[in-house]
Short mmCIF file of C-alpha atoms and ligand atoms in Angstrom, two decimals:
data_model
loop_
_atom_site.label_atom_id
_atom_site.label_comp_id
_atom_site.label_asym_id
_atom_site.label_seq_id
_atom_site.Cartn_x
_atom_site.Cartn_y
_atom_site.Cartn_z
CA MET Q 1 -148.07 -117.25 196.97
CA SER Q 2 -147.35 -120.75 198.25
CA ARG Q 3 -143.76 -121.58 199.16
CA GLN Q 4 -141.48 -124.58 198.87
CA LEU Q 5 -139.42 -124.51 202.04
CA LEU Q 6 -136.20 -126.29 202.91
CA VAL Q 7 -135.85 -126.35 206.71
CA THR Q 8 -132.35 -127.37 207.78
CA GLY Q 9 -132.07 -128.72 211.33
CA GLY Q 10 -135.84 -129.26 211.40
CA ALA Q 11 -135.53 -132.24 213.76
CA GLY Q 12 -133.93 -130.07 216.46
CA PHE Q 13 -135.60 -127.95 219.10
CA ILE Q 14 -136.44 -124.68 217.33
CA GLY Q 15 -136.52 -126.22 213.85
CA ALA Q 16 -139.19 -128.74 214.87
CA ASN Q 17 -141.30 -126.06 216.56
CA PHE Q 18 -140.94 -123.97 213.40
CA VAL Q 19 -142.06 -126.89 211.19
CA HIS Q 20 -145.14 -127.39 213.40
CA HIS Q 21 -145.92 -123.70 213.18
CA TRP Q 22 -145.45 -123.54 209.41
CA CYS Q 23 -147.44 -126.68 208.59
CA GLN Q 24 -150.33 -125.40 210.67
CA ALA Q 25 -150.25 -121.81 209.37
CA TYR Q 26 -149.59 -122.64 205.69
CA PRO Q 27 -150.90 -126.14 204.95
CA ASP Q 28 -150.52 -125.61 201.19
CA ASP Q 29 -146.78 -124.93 201.42
CA ARG Q 30 -144.31 -127.73 200.84
CA VAL Q 31 -141.91 -128.34 203.77
CA VAL Q 32 -138.76 -130.41 203.28
CA VAL Q 33 -136.58 -131.02 206.33
CA LEU Q 34 -132.88 -131.76 205.91
CA ASP Q 35 -131.33 -132.95 209.16
CA ALA Q 36 -128.27 -135.07 209.95
CA LEU Q 37 -129.91 -136.41 213.14
CA THR Q 38 -126.94 -135.68 215.36
CA TYR Q 39 -127.37 -136.34 219.10
CA ALA Q 40 -129.61 -133.22 219.15
CA GLY Q 41 -131.82 -134.23 216.24
CA ASN Q 42 -134.82 -136.43 216.88
CA ARG Q 43 -137.22 -137.68 214.23
CA ARG Q 44 -139.90 -138.04 216.91
CA ASN Q 45 -139.97 -134.24 217.18
CA LEU Q 46 -141.69 -134.30 213.79
CA ALA Q 47 -144.13 -137.14 214.49
CA THR Q 48 -147.19 -134.88 214.22
CA VAL Q 49 -146.34 -133.77 210.66
CA GLU Q 50 -144.90 -137.01 209.26
CA GLY Q 51 -147.34 -138.48 206.76
CA ARG Q 52 -148.68 -135.13 205.56
CA LYS Q 53 -148.59 -134.99 201.78
CA ASN Q 54 -146.76 -131.63 201.82
CA PHE Q 55 -144.04 -132.80 204.20
CA CYS Q 56 -140.85 -134.71 203.52
CA PHE Q 57 -137.87 -135.63 205.73
CA VAL Q 58 -134.36 -136.18 204.35
CA GLN Q 59 -131.57 -137.41 206.59
CA GLY Q 60 -128.36 -135.73 205.48
CA ASP Q 61 -125.58 -133.30 206.26
CA ILE Q 62 -125.73 -129.65 205.20
CA CYS Q 63 -122.02 -129.95 204.35
CA ASP Q 64 -122.92 -132.47 201.63
CA ARG Q 65 -123.31 -130.30 198.54
CA SER Q 66 -124.76 -133.07 196.38
CA ILE Q 67 -127.68 -133.73 198.76
CA VAL Q 68 -128.38 -130.02 199.08
CA ASP Q 69 -128.27 -129.52 195.28
CA GLN Q 70 -130.52 -132.49 194.75
CA ILE Q 71 -133.18 -131.20 197.18
CA LEU Q 72 -133.09 -127.64 195.86
CA GLN Q 73 -133.66 -128.83 192.30
CA SER Q 74 -136.04 -131.73 192.76
CA GLU Q 75 -138.26 -129.88 195.25
CA ASN Q 76 -137.98 -126.55 193.44
CA ILE Q 77 -137.13 -124.85 196.74
CA ASP Q 78 -137.66 -121.09 196.92
CA THR Q 79 -137.06 -120.53 200.65
CA ILE Q 80 -134.41 -121.88 203.00
CA ALA Q 81 -134.97 -121.57 206.75
CA HIS Q 82 -131.54 -122.49 208.09
CA PHE Q 83 -131.54 -123.80 211.67
CA ALA Q 84 -129.02 -126.65 211.42
CA ALA Q 85 -126.14 -126.05 213.77
CA GLU Q 86 -124.14 -127.33 216.65
CA SER Q 87 -125.86 -125.22 219.30
CA HIS Q 88 -124.55 -125.94 222.80
CA VAL Q 89 -121.85 -123.68 224.26
CA ASP Q 90 -120.52 -126.31 226.71
CA ARG Q 91 -120.01 -128.81 223.88
CA SER Q 92 -118.18 -126.13 221.87
CA ILE Q 93 -115.75 -125.73 224.76
CA LEU Q 94 -115.11 -129.49 224.85
CA GLY Q 95 -114.74 -129.84 221.06
CA PRO Q 96 -114.91 -126.80 218.77
CA GLY Q 97 -114.19 -128.67 215.51
CA ALA Q 98 -117.75 -129.83 214.85
CA PHE Q 99 -118.95 -126.24 215.36
CA VAL Q 100 -116.64 -124.85 212.69
CA GLN Q 101 -117.60 -127.68 210.34
CA THR Q 102 -121.39 -127.47 210.61
CA ASN Q 103 -121.88 -123.82 211.49
CA VAL Q 104 -119.32 -122.29 209.12
CA VAL Q 105 -118.63 -124.88 206.39
CA GLY Q 106 -122.25 -126.11 206.41
CA THR Q 107 -123.65 -122.59 206.07
CA PHE Q 108 -121.15 -121.86 203.29
CA THR Q 109 -122.24 -125.04 201.47
CA LEU Q 110 -125.90 -124.02 201.67
CA LEU Q 111 -125.12 -120.49 200.49
CA GLU Q 112 -123.17 -121.76 197.48
CA ALA Q 113 -125.87 -124.26 196.55
CA PHE Q 114 -128.64 -121.67 196.91
CA ARG Q 115 -126.65 -119.09 194.90
CA GLN Q 116 -126.39 -121.52 192.02
CA HIS Q 117 -130.03 -122.59 192.27
CA TRP Q 118 -131.28 -118.99 192.45
CA GLY Q 119 -129.08 -118.00 189.48
CA VAL Q 120 -130.13 -120.94 187.29
CA ASN Q 121 -133.77 -119.96 187.91
CA SER Q 122 -133.08 -116.33 186.79
CA LYS Q 123 -132.88 -114.90 190.35
CA PRO Q 124 -136.58 -114.83 191.26
CA PRO Q 125 -137.30 -111.88 193.58
CA ALA Q 126 -139.43 -114.00 195.95
CA TYR Q 127 -136.59 -116.40 196.88
CA ARG Q 128 -135.39 -116.13 200.48
CA PHE Q 129 -132.48 -117.50 202.53
CA LEU Q 130 -133.21 -117.05 206.25
CA HIS Q 131 -130.23 -117.60 208.51
CA VAL Q 132 -131.29 -118.24 212.12
CA SER Q 133 -128.61 -116.89 214.42
CA THR Q 134 -128.02 -115.90 218.01
CA ASP Q 135 -127.54 -112.88 220.26
CA GLU Q 136 -124.31 -114.52 221.49
CA VAL Q 137 -122.43 -113.10 218.47
CA TYR Q 138 -122.53 -109.69 220.18
CA GLY Q 139 -120.54 -110.89 223.20
CA SER Q 140 -121.22 -110.04 226.83
CA LEU Q 141 -122.90 -107.02 228.45
CA SER Q 142 -122.17 -105.35 231.78
CA PRO Q 143 -125.16 -104.68 234.05
CA ASP Q 144 -125.62 -101.07 232.87
CA ASP Q 145 -124.91 -101.56 229.17
CA ALA Q 146 -127.68 -100.91 226.64
CA PRO Q 147 -129.17 -104.11 225.13
CA PHE Q 148 -127.76 -105.44 221.84
CA SER Q 149 -129.12 -103.73 218.72
CA GLU Q 150 -128.57 -104.68 215.09
CA THR Q 151 -125.62 -102.24 214.94
CA THR Q 152 -123.80 -103.60 218.02
CA PRO Q 153 -120.32 -104.72 216.89
CA TYR Q 154 -119.73 -108.47 216.86
CA ALA Q 155 -117.58 -109.75 219.77
CA PRO Q 156 -118.17 -113.51 220.10
CA ASN Q 157 -116.52 -115.17 223.11
CA SER Q 158 -117.11 -118.92 222.78
CA PRO Q 159 -116.23 -121.30 219.93
CA TYR Q 160 -120.01 -121.67 219.42
CA SER Q 161 -120.68 -117.94 219.11
CA ALA Q 162 -117.54 -117.41 217.02
CA SER Q 163 -118.70 -120.07 214.56
CA LYS Q 164 -122.18 -118.50 214.40
CA ALA Q 165 -120.58 -115.06 213.88
CA GLY Q 166 -118.51 -116.51 211.02
CA SER Q 167 -121.64 -117.88 209.38
CA ASP Q 168 -123.49 -114.57 209.86
CA HIS Q 169 -120.66 -112.76 208.06
CA LEU Q 170 -120.81 -115.17 205.13
CA VAL Q 171 -124.59 -114.71 204.83
CA ARG Q 172 -124.19 -110.94 204.93
CA ALA Q 173 -121.48 -111.14 202.25
CA TYR Q 174 -123.72 -113.13 199.88
CA TYR Q 175 -126.27 -110.33 199.95
CA HIS Q 176 -123.72 -107.57 199.48
CA THR Q 177 -121.65 -109.36 196.85
CA TYR Q 178 -124.20 -111.32 194.84
CA GLY Q 179 -127.47 -109.59 195.78
CA MET Q 180 -128.75 -112.93 197.06
CA PRO Q 181 -131.96 -112.36 199.08
CA THR Q 182 -130.66 -113.29 202.53
CA LEU Q 183 -132.07 -112.40 205.94
CA ILE Q 184 -130.39 -112.80 209.33
CA THR Q 185 -132.09 -113.04 212.71
CA ASN Q 186 -130.25 -112.88 216.04
CA CYS Q 187 -132.36 -114.25 218.84
CA SER Q 188 -132.01 -114.61 222.60
CA ASN Q 189 -132.42 -117.81 224.67
CA ASN Q 190 -135.38 -119.95 223.60
CA TYR Q 191 -137.28 -122.35 225.81
CA GLY Q 192 -140.29 -124.62 225.38
CA PRO Q 193 -141.20 -128.12 224.15
CA TYR Q 194 -138.64 -130.43 222.48
CA GLN Q 195 -135.52 -128.72 223.91
CA PHE Q 196 -132.69 -131.24 224.38
CA PRO Q 197 -131.98 -132.06 228.07
CA GLU Q 198 -128.50 -130.47 228.07
CA LYS Q 199 -129.87 -126.89 228.07
CA LEU Q 200 -130.55 -125.01 231.33
CA ILE Q 201 -134.36 -125.21 231.57
CA PRO Q 202 -134.92 -128.86 230.57
CA LEU Q 203 -131.87 -129.91 232.56
CA MET Q 204 -133.27 -128.32 235.72
CA CYS Q 205 -136.76 -129.83 235.15
CA ILE Q 206 -135.43 -133.33 234.48
CA ASN Q 207 -132.87 -133.31 237.31
CA THR Q 208 -135.58 -132.23 239.76
CA LEU Q 209 -137.80 -135.11 238.64
CA ILE Q 210 -135.03 -137.67 239.06
CA GLY Q 211 -133.67 -136.17 242.29
CA LYS Q 212 -130.30 -135.15 240.85
CA SER Q 213 -128.45 -131.96 241.87
CA LEU Q 214 -129.21 -128.73 240.01
CA PRO Q 215 -125.82 -127.41 238.84
CA VAL Q 216 -125.68 -123.61 238.72
CA TYR Q 217 -122.51 -122.20 237.16
CA GLY Q 218 -120.42 -119.66 239.07
CA ASP Q 219 -122.40 -117.29 241.29
CA GLY Q 220 -125.64 -117.86 239.36
CA LYS Q 221 -125.94 -114.16 238.55
CA ASN Q 222 -125.40 -114.43 234.79
CA VAL Q 223 -128.34 -112.93 232.96
CA ARG Q 224 -130.14 -114.29 229.90
CA ASP Q 225 -133.14 -112.94 227.99
CA TRP Q 226 -135.74 -115.70 227.59
CA LEU Q 227 -138.16 -116.08 224.69
CA TYR Q 228 -140.83 -118.76 224.36
CA VAL Q 229 -140.03 -120.79 221.24
CA GLY Q 230 -143.49 -120.30 219.70
CA ASP Q 231 -142.92 -116.54 219.76
CA HIS Q 232 -139.57 -117.02 218.02
CA CYS Q 233 -141.25 -119.09 215.28
CA ARG Q 234 -143.85 -116.36 214.70
CA ALA Q 235 -141.03 -113.83 214.40
CA LEU Q 236 -139.25 -115.97 211.80
CA ASP Q 237 -142.52 -116.28 209.90
CA VAL Q 238 -142.88 -112.48 209.63
CA VAL Q 239 -139.22 -112.11 208.67
CA ILE Q 240 -139.64 -114.61 205.81
CA HIS Q 241 -142.84 -112.97 204.60
CA SER Q 242 -142.11 -109.29 205.22
CA GLY Q 243 -138.40 -108.88 206.07
CA ILE Q 244 -136.22 -106.83 203.72
CA PRO Q 245 -133.44 -108.86 202.06
CA GLY Q 246 -130.01 -107.92 203.34
CA GLU Q 247 -131.40 -106.87 206.74
CA THR Q 248 -130.74 -108.26 210.19
CA TYR Q 249 -133.47 -108.47 212.84
CA ASN Q 250 -132.85 -108.90 216.56
CA ILE Q 251 -135.48 -111.01 218.32
CA GLY Q 252 -135.91 -111.06 222.10
CA GLY Q 253 -138.39 -111.65 224.87
CA ASN Q 254 -137.74 -108.57 226.98
CA ASN Q 255 -137.37 -111.02 229.85
CA GLU Q 256 -133.97 -110.62 231.48
CA VAL Q 257 -133.57 -113.05 234.37
CA GLU Q 258 -130.57 -114.06 236.51
CA ASN Q 259 -129.94 -117.80 236.24
CA ILE Q 260 -130.39 -118.41 239.95
CA ASN Q 261 -133.77 -116.66 239.90
CA LEU Q 262 -134.87 -118.71 236.92
CA VAL Q 263 -133.86 -121.93 238.69
CA HIS Q 264 -135.86 -120.86 241.76
CA MET Q 265 -138.91 -120.18 239.55
CA LEU Q 266 -138.59 -123.66 238.04
CA CYS Q 267 -138.18 -125.28 241.47
CA HIS Q 268 -141.36 -123.59 242.73
CA LEU Q 269 -143.30 -124.83 239.70
CA MET Q 270 -142.00 -128.35 240.17
CA ASP Q 271 -142.93 -128.30 243.87
CA GLU Q 272 -146.41 -127.09 242.89
CA PHE Q 273 -147.00 -129.62 240.09
CA VAL Q 274 -145.36 -132.76 241.45
CA PRO Q 275 -146.41 -133.91 244.92
CA ASN Q 276 -144.04 -136.89 245.07
CA LEU Q 277 -140.70 -135.33 244.08
CA PRO Q 278 -137.66 -137.31 245.27
CA VAL Q 279 -136.42 -134.17 247.10
CA ARG Q 280 -138.66 -131.42 248.46
CA PRO Q 281 -138.40 -128.49 248.38
CA SER Q 282 -136.52 -128.92 245.15
CA THR Q 283 -134.40 -125.82 245.87
CA ASP Q 284 -132.50 -128.18 248.23
CA LEU Q 285 -131.00 -129.70 245.07
CA ILE Q 286 -129.38 -126.41 243.94
CA THR Q 287 -125.58 -126.75 243.84
CA PHE Q 288 -123.19 -124.00 242.78
CA VAL Q 289 -120.53 -125.51 240.52
CA LYS Q 290 -117.37 -124.44 238.70
CA ASP Q 291 -118.12 -121.71 236.18
CA ARG Q 292 -118.30 -122.26 232.42
CA LEU Q 293 -115.03 -121.14 230.76
CA GLY Q 294 -115.39 -117.65 229.28
CA HIS Q 295 -118.99 -117.50 230.57
CA ASP Q 296 -120.76 -114.43 229.13
CA ARG Q 297 -122.22 -112.38 231.96
CA ARG Q 298 -125.32 -110.86 230.41
CA TYR Q 299 -127.31 -110.88 227.16
CA ALA Q 300 -130.16 -108.47 226.43
CA ILE Q 301 -131.92 -107.65 223.17
CA ASN Q 302 -133.31 -104.44 221.82
CA ALA Q 303 -136.06 -105.75 219.52
CA THR Q 304 -137.57 -102.41 218.50
CA LYS Q 305 -136.63 -102.87 214.83
CA ILE Q 306 -138.71 -106.01 214.32
CA GLN Q 307 -141.46 -104.58 216.53
CA ASN Q 308 -141.71 -101.29 214.63
CA GLN Q 309 -141.00 -102.48 211.10
CA LEU Q 310 -142.61 -105.94 211.04
CA HIS Q 311 -145.11 -105.52 213.92
CA TRP Q 312 -143.95 -108.57 215.85
CA THR Q 313 -144.06 -108.67 219.64
CA PRO Q 314 -143.69 -111.61 222.02
CA SER Q 315 -147.01 -112.87 223.34
CA VAL Q 316 -146.05 -115.37 226.06
CA THR Q 317 -144.88 -114.01 229.43
CA ILE Q 318 -142.08 -115.79 231.25
CA SER Q 319 -144.43 -117.11 233.95
CA GLU Q 320 -146.88 -118.48 231.34
CA GLY Q 321 -144.06 -119.91 229.22
CA LEU Q 322 -142.34 -121.63 232.14
CA ARG Q 323 -145.64 -123.19 233.22
CA LEU Q 324 -146.27 -124.51 229.70
CA THR Q 325 -142.73 -125.84 229.50
CA VAL Q 326 -142.72 -127.54 232.89
CA GLU Q 327 -146.09 -129.14 232.10
CA TRP Q 328 -144.72 -130.39 228.78
CA TYR Q 329 -141.68 -132.06 230.40
CA LEU Q 330 -143.93 -133.62 233.04
CA GLN Q 331 -146.23 -135.08 230.39
CA GLU Q 332 -143.51 -136.13 227.94
CA ARG Q 333 -141.33 -138.36 230.08
CA ASN Q 334 -141.34 -140.89 227.21
CA TRP Q 335 -139.77 -138.21 225.02
CA TRP Q 336 -136.87 -137.23 227.29
CA GLU Q 337 -136.04 -140.45 229.15
CA PRO Q 338 -134.44 -142.17 226.12
CA LEU Q 339 -132.30 -139.06 225.54
CA LEU Q 340 -130.46 -139.63 228.84
CA SER Q 341 -128.37 -142.18 226.98
CA GLU Q 342 -124.89 -143.52 227.68
CA GLU Q 343 -123.49 -140.87 225.31
CA TYR Q 344 -125.37 -138.19 227.23
CA GLN Q 345 -124.12 -139.51 230.59
CA ALA Q 346 -120.55 -139.44 229.30
CA TYR Q 347 -121.01 -135.85 228.14
CA TYR Q 348 -122.57 -134.96 231.51
CA ARG Q 349 -119.64 -136.42 233.43
CA LYS Q 350 -117.20 -134.36 231.36
CA VAL Q 351 -119.01 -131.05 231.91
CA TYR Q 352 -120.03 -131.65 235.51
CA SER Q 353 -116.95 -133.62 236.51
CA TYR Q 354 -117.80 -133.33 240.19
CA THR Q 355 -120.65 -135.87 239.86
P1 NAD V 1 -130.56 -128.00 218.33
O1 NAD V 1 -129.18 -128.35 218.74
O2 NAD V 1 -131.71 -128.40 219.19
O3 NAD V 1 -130.86 -128.60 216.87
C1 NAD V 1 -129.92 -128.55 215.84
C2 NAD V 1 -130.41 -129.46 214.73
O4 NAD V 1 -129.46 -129.38 213.64
C3 NAD V 1 -130.47 -130.94 215.13
O5 NAD V 1 -131.67 -131.52 214.66
C4 NAD V 1 -129.27 -131.57 214.43
O6 NAD V 1 -129.46 -132.94 214.10
C5 NAD V 1 -129.16 -130.70 213.20
N1 NAD V 1 -127.80 -130.68 212.64
C6 NAD V 1 -126.64 -130.49 213.30
N2 NAD V 1 -125.61 -130.57 212.45
C7 NAD V 1 -126.13 -130.80 211.23
C8 NAD V 1 -125.57 -130.96 209.94
N3 NAD V 1 -124.24 -130.91 209.74
N4 NAD V 1 -126.39 -131.17 208.89
C9 NAD V 1 -127.73 -131.24 209.08
N5 NAD V 1 -128.32 -131.13 210.28
C10 NAD V 1 -127.52 -130.89 211.35
O7 NAD V 1 -130.53 -126.41 218.08
P2 NAD V 1 -131.65 -125.33 218.38
O8 NAD V 1 -131.57 -124.92 219.78
O9 NAD V 1 -132.93 -125.78 217.80
O10 NAD V 1 -131.09 -124.12 217.49
C11 NAD V 1 -131.44 -124.01 216.12
C12 NAD V 1 -130.75 -122.79 215.55
O11 NAD V 1 -131.15 -121.62 216.26
C13 NAD V 1 -129.23 -122.84 215.65
O12 NAD V 1 -128.69 -122.31 214.47
C14 NAD V 1 -128.91 -121.94 216.83
O13 NAD V 1 -127.65 -121.34 216.68
C15 NAD V 1 -130.02 -120.92 216.74
N6 NAD V 1 -130.44 -120.30 218.01
C16 NAD V 1 -130.75 -121.09 219.09
C17 NAD V 1 -131.21 -120.48 220.25
C18 NAD V 1 -131.60 -121.29 221.46
O14 NAD V 1 -131.86 -120.72 222.52
N7 NAD V 1 -131.68 -122.61 221.38
C19 NAD V 1 -131.32 -119.08 220.32
C20 NAD V 1 -130.97 -118.32 219.20
C21 NAD V 1 -130.53 -118.94 218.04
O1 DAU V 2 -128.55 -116.66 223.67
C1 DAU V 2 -128.93 -117.59 222.69
C2 DAU V 2 -128.23 -118.91 222.96
O2 DAU V 2 -128.89 -119.47 224.10
C3 DAU V 2 -128.26 -119.86 221.78
O3 DAU V 2 -127.54 -119.30 220.73
C4 DAU V 2 -127.66 -121.21 222.17
O4 DAU V 2 -127.79 -122.12 221.10
C5 DAU V 2 -128.41 -121.74 223.38
O5 DAU V 2 -127.81 -122.95 223.81
C6 DAU V 2 -128.39 -120.72 224.51
O6 DAU V 2 -127.05 -120.56 225.02
P1 DAU V 2 -126.76 -120.43 226.61
O7 DAU V 2 -125.37 -120.85 226.85
O8 DAU V 2 -127.19 -119.11 227.12
O9 DAU V 2 -127.83 -121.54 227.16
P2 DAU V 2 -127.72 -122.68 228.27
O10 DAU V 2 -129.10 -123.24 228.43
O11 DAU V 2 -126.61 -123.62 228.01
O12 DAU V 2 -127.35 -121.83 229.57
C7 DAU V 2 -128.16 -120.76 230.03
C8 DAU V 2 -127.46 -120.14 231.22
O13 DAU V 2 -127.46 -121.07 232.30
C9 DAU V 2 -126.00 -119.80 230.98
O14 DAU V 2 -125.66 -118.62 231.68
C10 DAU V 2 -125.25 -120.99 231.58
C11 DAU V 2 -126.13 -121.41 232.73
N1 DAU V 2 -126.14 -122.84 233.06
C12 DAU V 2 -126.34 -123.73 232.04
C13 DAU V 2 -126.35 -125.08 232.30
C14 DAU V 2 -126.56 -126.07 231.17
C15 DAU V 2 -125.96 -123.27 234.37
O15 DAU V 2 -125.79 -122.45 235.29
N2 DAU V 2 -125.96 -124.61 234.61
C16 DAU V 2 -126.13 -125.54 233.62
O16 DAU V 2 -126.08 -126.75 233.93
#
């Protein structure tokens, strides 16, 4: 069966990787991207699919019900892959309002529009609403705690994770109340091509290249589980095709790494790849800075449900994935340089006020 997909947030990091994956794997499917092109959205992320006859880009806000209704009807959408969000924890600490608006109100708007569209079309069993969420909704783990499973109680700690938790609850409620065929995925930290410079891995790569200090929060011993973005996209593909409506699937890379160790791995790769770095060894740039407010100590994912039930496993190891990512940022200077805009510098000064 061919699908008509609406991908919200498809000009962002994971959304764009997902669009590339989908267009390559299912060239007969229709893919419509709805994206507001906030600071994190970039039409150039979709350059390789623009011009395909089965692809269409619409600039618009997921909170705008009339645009959403119009796309659902005119494109006869049967599947929503919902990525659009405010996604950066540090920005949520500076200004939580946009997170509540897009992540909660925007998700609610999409759910209402899809409920109507699904109902008007006599509730076809093949329709799907995939809500792409995060492991951060489960809160923070201590070193000896078991990894998050799908039954771990929600305990979000940042305005970002609280707004994602709110949207997860709404999605869950639409399945339980209306029987709408929703799916939720909660994934760990992604990395790879097209990630906006504010996030840890691109920030460290770019700062090394331009000889700027590498700011590590607190003692650097916070732990994240890292998943290569291509593996995440494959997981979302199997969830759309084979996931059971109403279910939640945790997705993770089984790659727990302390931040400081990850930064050292990146520095070694940069030293290896770039002979003329402004500062060598690049570990000399590492600077411990004031900790993020409410900084979650550790995330870890138990992904046995998706592995056993949908036969998905990650395929890219952390050392392979970091190599691919570093190479991409080295080759794509023309992609990231324009993103270090005045707006970005102002944001940077606010978060890293010591610079
Ligand atoms: P991103 O910030 O790179 O991209 C978000 C995209 O959404 C941008 O293109 C932006 O323009 C768009 N957008 C924002 N507000 C919008 C609005 N009101 N209407 C329409 N478009 C809007 O985010 P990302 O890292 O690609 O994350 C995508 C999704 O995956 C998010 O829902 C996030 O919570 C989730 N997630 C991210 C990670 C990660 O490590 N990055 C891990 C797990 C889950
Ligand atoms: O766990 C999934 C989440 O991963 C997603 O839901 C979020 O959208 C995504 O942004 C990411 O959140 P994190 O806060 O974990 O990612 P970030 O890249 O901002 O930070 C990773 C770790 O590195 C975290 O412990 C904070 C630390 N850090 C981050 C930055 C930007 C630093 O030490 N220095 C930095 O400059």
